[in-house]
mmCIF file of C-alpha atoms and ligand atoms in Angstrom:
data_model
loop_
_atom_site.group_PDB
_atom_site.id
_atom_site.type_symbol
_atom_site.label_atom_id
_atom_site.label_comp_id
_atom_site.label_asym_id
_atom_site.label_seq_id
_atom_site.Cartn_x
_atom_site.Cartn_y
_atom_site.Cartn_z
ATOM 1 C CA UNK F 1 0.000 0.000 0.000
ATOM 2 C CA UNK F 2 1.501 3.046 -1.194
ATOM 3 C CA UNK F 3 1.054 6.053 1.200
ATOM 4 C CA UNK F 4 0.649 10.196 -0.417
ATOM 5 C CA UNK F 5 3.609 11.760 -0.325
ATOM 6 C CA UNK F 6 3.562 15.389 -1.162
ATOM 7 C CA UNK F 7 6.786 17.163 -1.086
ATOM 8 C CA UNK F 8 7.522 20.815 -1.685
ATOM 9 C CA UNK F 9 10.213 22.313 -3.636
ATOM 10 C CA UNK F 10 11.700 25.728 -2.551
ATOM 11 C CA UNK F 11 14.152 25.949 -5.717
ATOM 12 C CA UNK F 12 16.557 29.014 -5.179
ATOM 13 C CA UNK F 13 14.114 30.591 -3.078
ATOM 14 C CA UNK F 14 14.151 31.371 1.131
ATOM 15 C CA UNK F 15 17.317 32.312 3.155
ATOM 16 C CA UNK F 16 18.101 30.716 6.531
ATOM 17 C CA UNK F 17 15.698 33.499 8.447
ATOM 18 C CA UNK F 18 12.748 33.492 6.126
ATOM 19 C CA UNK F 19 13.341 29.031 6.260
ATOM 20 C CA UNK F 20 13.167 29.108 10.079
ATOM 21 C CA UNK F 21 10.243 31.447 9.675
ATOM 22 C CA UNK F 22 8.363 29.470 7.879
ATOM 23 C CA UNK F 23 8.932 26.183 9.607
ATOM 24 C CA UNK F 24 7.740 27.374 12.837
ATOM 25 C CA UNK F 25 4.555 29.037 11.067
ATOM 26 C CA UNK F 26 4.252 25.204 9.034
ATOM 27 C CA UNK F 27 4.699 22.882 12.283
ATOM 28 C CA UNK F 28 1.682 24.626 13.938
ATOM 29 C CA UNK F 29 -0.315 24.349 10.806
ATOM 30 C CA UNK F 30 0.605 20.454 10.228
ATOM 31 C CA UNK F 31 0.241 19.536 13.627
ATOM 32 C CA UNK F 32 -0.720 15.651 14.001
ATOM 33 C CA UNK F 33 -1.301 15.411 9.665
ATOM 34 C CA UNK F 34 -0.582 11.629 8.863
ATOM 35 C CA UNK F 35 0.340 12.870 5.728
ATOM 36 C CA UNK F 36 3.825 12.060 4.608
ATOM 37 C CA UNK F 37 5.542 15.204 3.763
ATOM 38 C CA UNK F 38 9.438 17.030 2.834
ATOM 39 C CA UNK F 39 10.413 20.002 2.046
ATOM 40 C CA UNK F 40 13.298 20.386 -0.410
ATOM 41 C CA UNK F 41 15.145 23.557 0.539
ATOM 42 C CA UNK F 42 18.641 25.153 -0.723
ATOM 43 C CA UNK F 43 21.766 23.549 0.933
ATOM 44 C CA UNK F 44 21.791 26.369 3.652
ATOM 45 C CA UNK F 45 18.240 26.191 5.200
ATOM 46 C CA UNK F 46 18.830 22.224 5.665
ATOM 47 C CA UNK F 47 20.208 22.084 9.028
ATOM 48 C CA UNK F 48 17.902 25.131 10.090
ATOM 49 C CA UNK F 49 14.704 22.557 8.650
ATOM 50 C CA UNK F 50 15.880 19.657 10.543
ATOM 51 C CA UNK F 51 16.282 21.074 13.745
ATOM 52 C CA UNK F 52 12.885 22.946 13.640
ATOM 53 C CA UNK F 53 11.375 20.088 12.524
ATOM 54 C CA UNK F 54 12.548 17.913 15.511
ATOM 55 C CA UNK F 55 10.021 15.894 16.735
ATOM 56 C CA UNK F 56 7.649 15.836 13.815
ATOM 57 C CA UNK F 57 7.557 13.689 11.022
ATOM 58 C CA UNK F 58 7.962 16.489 8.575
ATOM 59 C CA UNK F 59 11.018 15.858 6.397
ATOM 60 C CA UNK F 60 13.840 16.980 4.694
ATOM 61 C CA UNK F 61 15.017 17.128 1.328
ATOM 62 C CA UNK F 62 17.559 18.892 -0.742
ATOM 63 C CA UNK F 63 17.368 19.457 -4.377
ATOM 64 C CA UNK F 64 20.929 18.676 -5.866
ATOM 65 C CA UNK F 65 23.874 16.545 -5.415
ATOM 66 C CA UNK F 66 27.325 15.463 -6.620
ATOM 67 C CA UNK F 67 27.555 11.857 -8.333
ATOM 68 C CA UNK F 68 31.419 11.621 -7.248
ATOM 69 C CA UNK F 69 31.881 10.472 -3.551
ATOM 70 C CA UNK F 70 34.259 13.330 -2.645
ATOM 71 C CA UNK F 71 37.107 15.272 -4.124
ATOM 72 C CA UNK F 72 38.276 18.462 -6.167
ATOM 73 C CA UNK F 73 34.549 20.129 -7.137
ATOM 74 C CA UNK F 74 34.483 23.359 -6.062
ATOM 75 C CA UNK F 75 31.445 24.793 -5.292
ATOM 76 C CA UNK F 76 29.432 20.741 -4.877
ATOM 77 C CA UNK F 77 27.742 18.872 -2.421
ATOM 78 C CA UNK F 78 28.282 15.548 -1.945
ATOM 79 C CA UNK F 79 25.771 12.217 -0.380
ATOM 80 C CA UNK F 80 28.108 11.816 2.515
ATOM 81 C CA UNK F 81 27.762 15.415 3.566
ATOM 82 C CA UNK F 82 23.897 14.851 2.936
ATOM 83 C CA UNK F 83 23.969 11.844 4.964
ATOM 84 C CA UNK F 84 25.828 13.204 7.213
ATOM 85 C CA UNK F 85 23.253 15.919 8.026
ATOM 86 C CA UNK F 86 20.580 13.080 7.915
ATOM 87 C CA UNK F 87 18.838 14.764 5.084
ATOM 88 C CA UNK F 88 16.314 12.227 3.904
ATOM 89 C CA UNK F 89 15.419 12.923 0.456
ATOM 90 C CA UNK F 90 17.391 14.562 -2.127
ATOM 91 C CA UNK F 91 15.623 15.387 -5.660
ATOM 92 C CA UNK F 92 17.433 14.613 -8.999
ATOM 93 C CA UNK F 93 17.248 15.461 -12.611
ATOM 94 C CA UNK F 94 14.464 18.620 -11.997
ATOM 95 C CA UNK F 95 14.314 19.906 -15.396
ATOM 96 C CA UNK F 96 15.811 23.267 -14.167
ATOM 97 C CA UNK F 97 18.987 21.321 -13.878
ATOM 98 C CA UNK F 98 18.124 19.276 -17.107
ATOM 99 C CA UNK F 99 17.794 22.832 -19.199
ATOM 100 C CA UNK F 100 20.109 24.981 -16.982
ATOM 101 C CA UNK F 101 23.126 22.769 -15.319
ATOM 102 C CA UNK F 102 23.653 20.232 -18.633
ATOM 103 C CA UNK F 103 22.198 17.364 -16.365
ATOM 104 C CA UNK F 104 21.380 14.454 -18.269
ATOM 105 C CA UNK F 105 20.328 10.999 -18.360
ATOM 106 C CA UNK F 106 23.885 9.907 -17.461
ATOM 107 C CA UNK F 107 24.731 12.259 -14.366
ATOM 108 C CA UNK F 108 21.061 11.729 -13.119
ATOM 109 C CA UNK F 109 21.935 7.857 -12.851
ATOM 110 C CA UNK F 110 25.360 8.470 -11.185
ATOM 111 C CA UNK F 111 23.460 10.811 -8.661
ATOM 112 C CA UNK F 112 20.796 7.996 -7.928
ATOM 113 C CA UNK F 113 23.560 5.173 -7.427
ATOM 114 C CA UNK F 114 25.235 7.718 -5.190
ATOM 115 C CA UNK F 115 21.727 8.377 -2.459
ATOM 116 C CA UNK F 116 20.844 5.032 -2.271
ATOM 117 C CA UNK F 117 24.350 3.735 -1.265
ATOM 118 C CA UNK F 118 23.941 6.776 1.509
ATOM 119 C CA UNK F 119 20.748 5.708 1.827
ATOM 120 C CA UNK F 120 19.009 8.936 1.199
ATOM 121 C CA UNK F 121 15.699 8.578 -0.686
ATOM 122 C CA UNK F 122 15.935 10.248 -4.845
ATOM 123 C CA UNK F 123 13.106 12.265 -5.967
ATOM 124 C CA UNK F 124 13.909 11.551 -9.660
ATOM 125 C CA UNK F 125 12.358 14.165 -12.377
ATOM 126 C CA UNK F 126 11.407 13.338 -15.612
ATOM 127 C CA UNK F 127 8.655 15.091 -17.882
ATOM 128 C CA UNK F 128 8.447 15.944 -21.424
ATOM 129 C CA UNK F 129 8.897 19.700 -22.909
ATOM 130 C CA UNK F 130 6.027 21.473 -24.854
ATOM 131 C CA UNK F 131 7.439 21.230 -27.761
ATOM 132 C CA UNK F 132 8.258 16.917 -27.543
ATOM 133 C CA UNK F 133 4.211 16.792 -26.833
ATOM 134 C CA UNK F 134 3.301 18.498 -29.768
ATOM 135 C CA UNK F 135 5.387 16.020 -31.413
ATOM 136 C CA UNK F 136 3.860 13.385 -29.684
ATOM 137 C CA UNK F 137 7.141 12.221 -28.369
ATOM 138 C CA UNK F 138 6.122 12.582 -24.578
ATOM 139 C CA UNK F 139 6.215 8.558 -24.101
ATOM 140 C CA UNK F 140 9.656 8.069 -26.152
ATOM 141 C CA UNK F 141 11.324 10.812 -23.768
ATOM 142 C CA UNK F 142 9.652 9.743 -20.542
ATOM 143 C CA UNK F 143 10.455 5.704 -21.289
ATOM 144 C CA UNK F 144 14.132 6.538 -22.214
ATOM 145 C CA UNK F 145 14.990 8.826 -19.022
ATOM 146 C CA UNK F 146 13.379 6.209 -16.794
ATOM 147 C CA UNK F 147 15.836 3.633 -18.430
ATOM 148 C CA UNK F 148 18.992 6.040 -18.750
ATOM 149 C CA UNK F 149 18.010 7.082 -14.714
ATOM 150 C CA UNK F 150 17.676 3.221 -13.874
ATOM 151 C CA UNK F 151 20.540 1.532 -15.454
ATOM 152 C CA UNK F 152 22.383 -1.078 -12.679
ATOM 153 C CA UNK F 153 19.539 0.615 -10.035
ATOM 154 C CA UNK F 154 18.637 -2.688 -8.499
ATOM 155 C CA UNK F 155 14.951 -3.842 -7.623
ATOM 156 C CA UNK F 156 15.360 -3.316 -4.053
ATOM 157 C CA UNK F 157 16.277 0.458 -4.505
ATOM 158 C CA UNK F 158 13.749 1.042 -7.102
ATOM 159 C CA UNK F 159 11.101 -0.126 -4.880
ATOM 160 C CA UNK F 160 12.185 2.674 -2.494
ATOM 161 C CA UNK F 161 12.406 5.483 -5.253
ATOM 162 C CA UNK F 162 9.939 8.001 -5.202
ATOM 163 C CA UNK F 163 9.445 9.468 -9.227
ATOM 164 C CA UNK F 164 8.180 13.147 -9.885
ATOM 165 C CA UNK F 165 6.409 13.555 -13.514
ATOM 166 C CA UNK F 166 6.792 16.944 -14.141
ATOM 167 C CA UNK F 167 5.888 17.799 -17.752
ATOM 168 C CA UNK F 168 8.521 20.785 -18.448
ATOM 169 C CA UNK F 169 5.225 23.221 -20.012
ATOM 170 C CA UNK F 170 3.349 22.770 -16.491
ATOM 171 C CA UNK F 171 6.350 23.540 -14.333
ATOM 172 C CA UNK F 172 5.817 27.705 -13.230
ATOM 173 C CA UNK F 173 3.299 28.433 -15.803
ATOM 174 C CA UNK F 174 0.208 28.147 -14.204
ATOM 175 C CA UNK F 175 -0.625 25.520 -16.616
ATOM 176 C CA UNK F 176 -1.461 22.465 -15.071
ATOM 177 C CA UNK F 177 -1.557 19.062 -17.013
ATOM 178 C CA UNK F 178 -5.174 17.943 -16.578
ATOM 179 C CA UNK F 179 -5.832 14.993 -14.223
ATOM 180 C CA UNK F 180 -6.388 12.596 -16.594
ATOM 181 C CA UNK F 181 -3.442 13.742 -18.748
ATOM 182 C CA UNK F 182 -1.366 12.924 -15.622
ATOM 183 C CA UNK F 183 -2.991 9.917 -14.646
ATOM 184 C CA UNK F 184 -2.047 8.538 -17.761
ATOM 185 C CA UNK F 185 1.710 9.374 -17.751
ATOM 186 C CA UNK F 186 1.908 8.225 -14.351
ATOM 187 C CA UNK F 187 0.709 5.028 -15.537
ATOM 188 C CA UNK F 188 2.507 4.664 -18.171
ATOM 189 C CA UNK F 189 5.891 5.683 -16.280
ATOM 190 C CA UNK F 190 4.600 2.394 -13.791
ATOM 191 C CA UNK F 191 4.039 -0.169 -16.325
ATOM 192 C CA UNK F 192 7.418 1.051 -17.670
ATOM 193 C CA UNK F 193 9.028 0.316 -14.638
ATOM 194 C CA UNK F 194 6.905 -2.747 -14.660
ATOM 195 C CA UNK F 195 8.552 -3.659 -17.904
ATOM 196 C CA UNK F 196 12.122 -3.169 -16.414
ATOM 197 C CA UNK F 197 11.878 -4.942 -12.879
ATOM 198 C CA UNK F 198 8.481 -6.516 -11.705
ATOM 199 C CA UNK F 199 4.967 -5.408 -11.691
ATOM 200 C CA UNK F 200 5.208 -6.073 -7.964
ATOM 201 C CA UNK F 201 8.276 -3.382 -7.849
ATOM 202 C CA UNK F 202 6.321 -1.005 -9.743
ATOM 203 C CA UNK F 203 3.441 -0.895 -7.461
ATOM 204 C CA UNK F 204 5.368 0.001 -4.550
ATOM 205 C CA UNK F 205 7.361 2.774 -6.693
ATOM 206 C CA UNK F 206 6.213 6.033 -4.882
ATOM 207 C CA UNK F 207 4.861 8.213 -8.637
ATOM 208 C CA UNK F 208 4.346 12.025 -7.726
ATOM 209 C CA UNK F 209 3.004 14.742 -10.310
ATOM 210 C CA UNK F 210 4.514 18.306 -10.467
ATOM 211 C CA UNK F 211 3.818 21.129 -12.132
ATOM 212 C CA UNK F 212 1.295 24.101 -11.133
ATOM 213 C CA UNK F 213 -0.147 22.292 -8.383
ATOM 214 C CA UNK F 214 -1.964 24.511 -5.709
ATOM 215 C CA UNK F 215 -4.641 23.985 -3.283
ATOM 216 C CA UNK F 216 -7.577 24.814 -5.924
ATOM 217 C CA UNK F 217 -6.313 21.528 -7.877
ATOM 218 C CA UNK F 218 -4.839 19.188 -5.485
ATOM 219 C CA UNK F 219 -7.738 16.722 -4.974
ATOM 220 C CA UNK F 220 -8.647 15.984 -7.979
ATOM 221 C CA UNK F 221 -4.773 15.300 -8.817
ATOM 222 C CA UNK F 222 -4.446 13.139 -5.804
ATOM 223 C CA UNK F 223 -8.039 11.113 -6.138
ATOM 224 C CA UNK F 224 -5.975 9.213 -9.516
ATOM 225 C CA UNK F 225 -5.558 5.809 -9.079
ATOM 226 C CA UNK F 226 -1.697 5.899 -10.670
ATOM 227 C CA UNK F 227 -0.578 9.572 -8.749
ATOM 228 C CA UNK F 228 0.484 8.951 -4.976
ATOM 229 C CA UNK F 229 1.554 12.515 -4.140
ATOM 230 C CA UNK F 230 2.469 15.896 -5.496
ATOM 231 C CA UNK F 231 6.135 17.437 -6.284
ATOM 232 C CA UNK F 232 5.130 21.255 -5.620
ATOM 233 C CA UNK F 233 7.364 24.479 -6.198
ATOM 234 C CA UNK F 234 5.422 27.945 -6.401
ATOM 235 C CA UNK F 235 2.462 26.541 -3.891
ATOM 236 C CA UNK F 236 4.724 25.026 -1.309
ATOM 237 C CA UNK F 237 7.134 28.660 -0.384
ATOM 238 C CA UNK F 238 3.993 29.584 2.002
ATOM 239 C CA UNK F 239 2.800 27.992 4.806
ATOM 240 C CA UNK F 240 -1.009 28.268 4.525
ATOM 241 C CA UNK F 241 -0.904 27.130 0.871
ATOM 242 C CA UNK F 242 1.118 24.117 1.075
ATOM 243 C CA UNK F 243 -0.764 22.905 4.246
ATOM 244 C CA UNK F 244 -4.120 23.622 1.707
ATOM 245 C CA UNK F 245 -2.395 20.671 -0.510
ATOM 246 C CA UNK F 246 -1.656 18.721 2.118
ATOM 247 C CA UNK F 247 -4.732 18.886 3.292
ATOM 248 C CA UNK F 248 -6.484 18.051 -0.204
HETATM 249 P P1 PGA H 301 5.537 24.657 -9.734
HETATM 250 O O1 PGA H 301 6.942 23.856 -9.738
HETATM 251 O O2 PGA H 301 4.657 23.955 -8.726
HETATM 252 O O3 PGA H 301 5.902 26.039 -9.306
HETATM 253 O O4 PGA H 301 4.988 24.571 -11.099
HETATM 254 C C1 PGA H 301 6.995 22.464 -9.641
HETATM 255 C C2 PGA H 301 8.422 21.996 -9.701
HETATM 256 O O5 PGA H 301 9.215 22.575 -10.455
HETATM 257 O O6 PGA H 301 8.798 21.037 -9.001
#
């Protein structure tokens, strides 16, 4: 049984002050939720997250990380300094880092091999562009970055993965994919997944959608049988709003 799992994503927004802020304004607001949720905040607000959120089961994620275990990077992050500050989910391949930060297929799959050996939970991204819809393409790019992301992942870690489908023309533009258009990506990205492990792998793989969600669309989003949660940027930076999705 596969349980929601909405998780925000703060992108390059929220310094250490407004972070704290928040947290104590969000822990009030969440109170006893069973709902399973992270935020993924900038390398500096982590610690400040994890010690407000002490004591609840609100976690943690970042939003980047280095594939190599350690050495001359200037300017990186790597798992074992993630691990380290018990960070417990880290999100990979967001197509900001796709379009901005040459990510691709390749370094996404290094980055994955890398959390699950420090046993810090991916958040992998994948998602068409506007322009590979119109095409028609959507299914060829989402099947091949699932198998470029998954190559020597084994079944055990892939049943712990959590997968965001973010189609690239939802993300920030108010344009959300419809439910149904989701539904059926999300299914399609688990029957791929199917195809590559086990149908009983792919049932317990966590599948999120991103991309415009906000409180006005949330439940209908999260009442699809294929979409266990909700990978949320704009929506999740206040309190009130993000606690409206959990709360769908
Ligand atoms: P958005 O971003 O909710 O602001 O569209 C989603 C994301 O990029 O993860």
């Amino acid at each position: 049984m596969r349980r929601p799992f909405i998780a925000g994503n703060w992108k390059m927004y929220k310094t250490r002050t407004e972070a704290f802020a928040f947290a104590e304004e969000f822990k009030g607001l969440y109170g006893k939720s069973n709902v399973h949720v992270a935020v993924c905040a900038p390398f500096i607000d982590l610690d400040i997250l994890k010690l407000a959120f002490q004591g609840t089961r609100i976690q943690v994620g970042a939003q980047n990380v280095h594939f190599e275990n350690e050495g001359a990077f200037t300017g990186e992050i790597s798992a074992k300094m993630l691990e380290d500050m018990e960070v417990d989910y880290c999100i990979v391949g967001h197509s900001e880092r796709r379009q901005y930060f040459a990510e691709t297929d390749e370094t996404v799959n290094k980055k994955l091999l890398r959390l699950f050996h420090s046993k810090i939970t991916p958040i992998l991204c994948i998602g068409e562009s506007l322009e590979q819809r119109e095409q028609q393409k959507e299914y060829l790019i989402v099947r091949d970055q699932i198998i470029g992301a998954l190559q020597s992942v084994t079944a055990d870690q892939v049943s712990r993965l959590v997968v965001a489908y973010e189609p690239v023309w939802a993300i920030g533009t108010g344009k959300t994919a419809s439910p149904e258009q989701a539904e059926d990506m999300c299914g399609f990205i688990r029957s791929a997944i199917g195809v590559l492990f086990s149908e009983e792998i792919a049932n317990q793989v966590v599948i999120q959608y991103g991309g415009s969600v906000k409180p006005s669309n949330a439940s209908k989003i999260m009442s699809m049988p294929n979409i266990d949660g909700a990978l949320v940027g704009g929506a999740s930076l206040t309190a009130k709003d993000f606690m409206e999705i959990i709360n769908y």
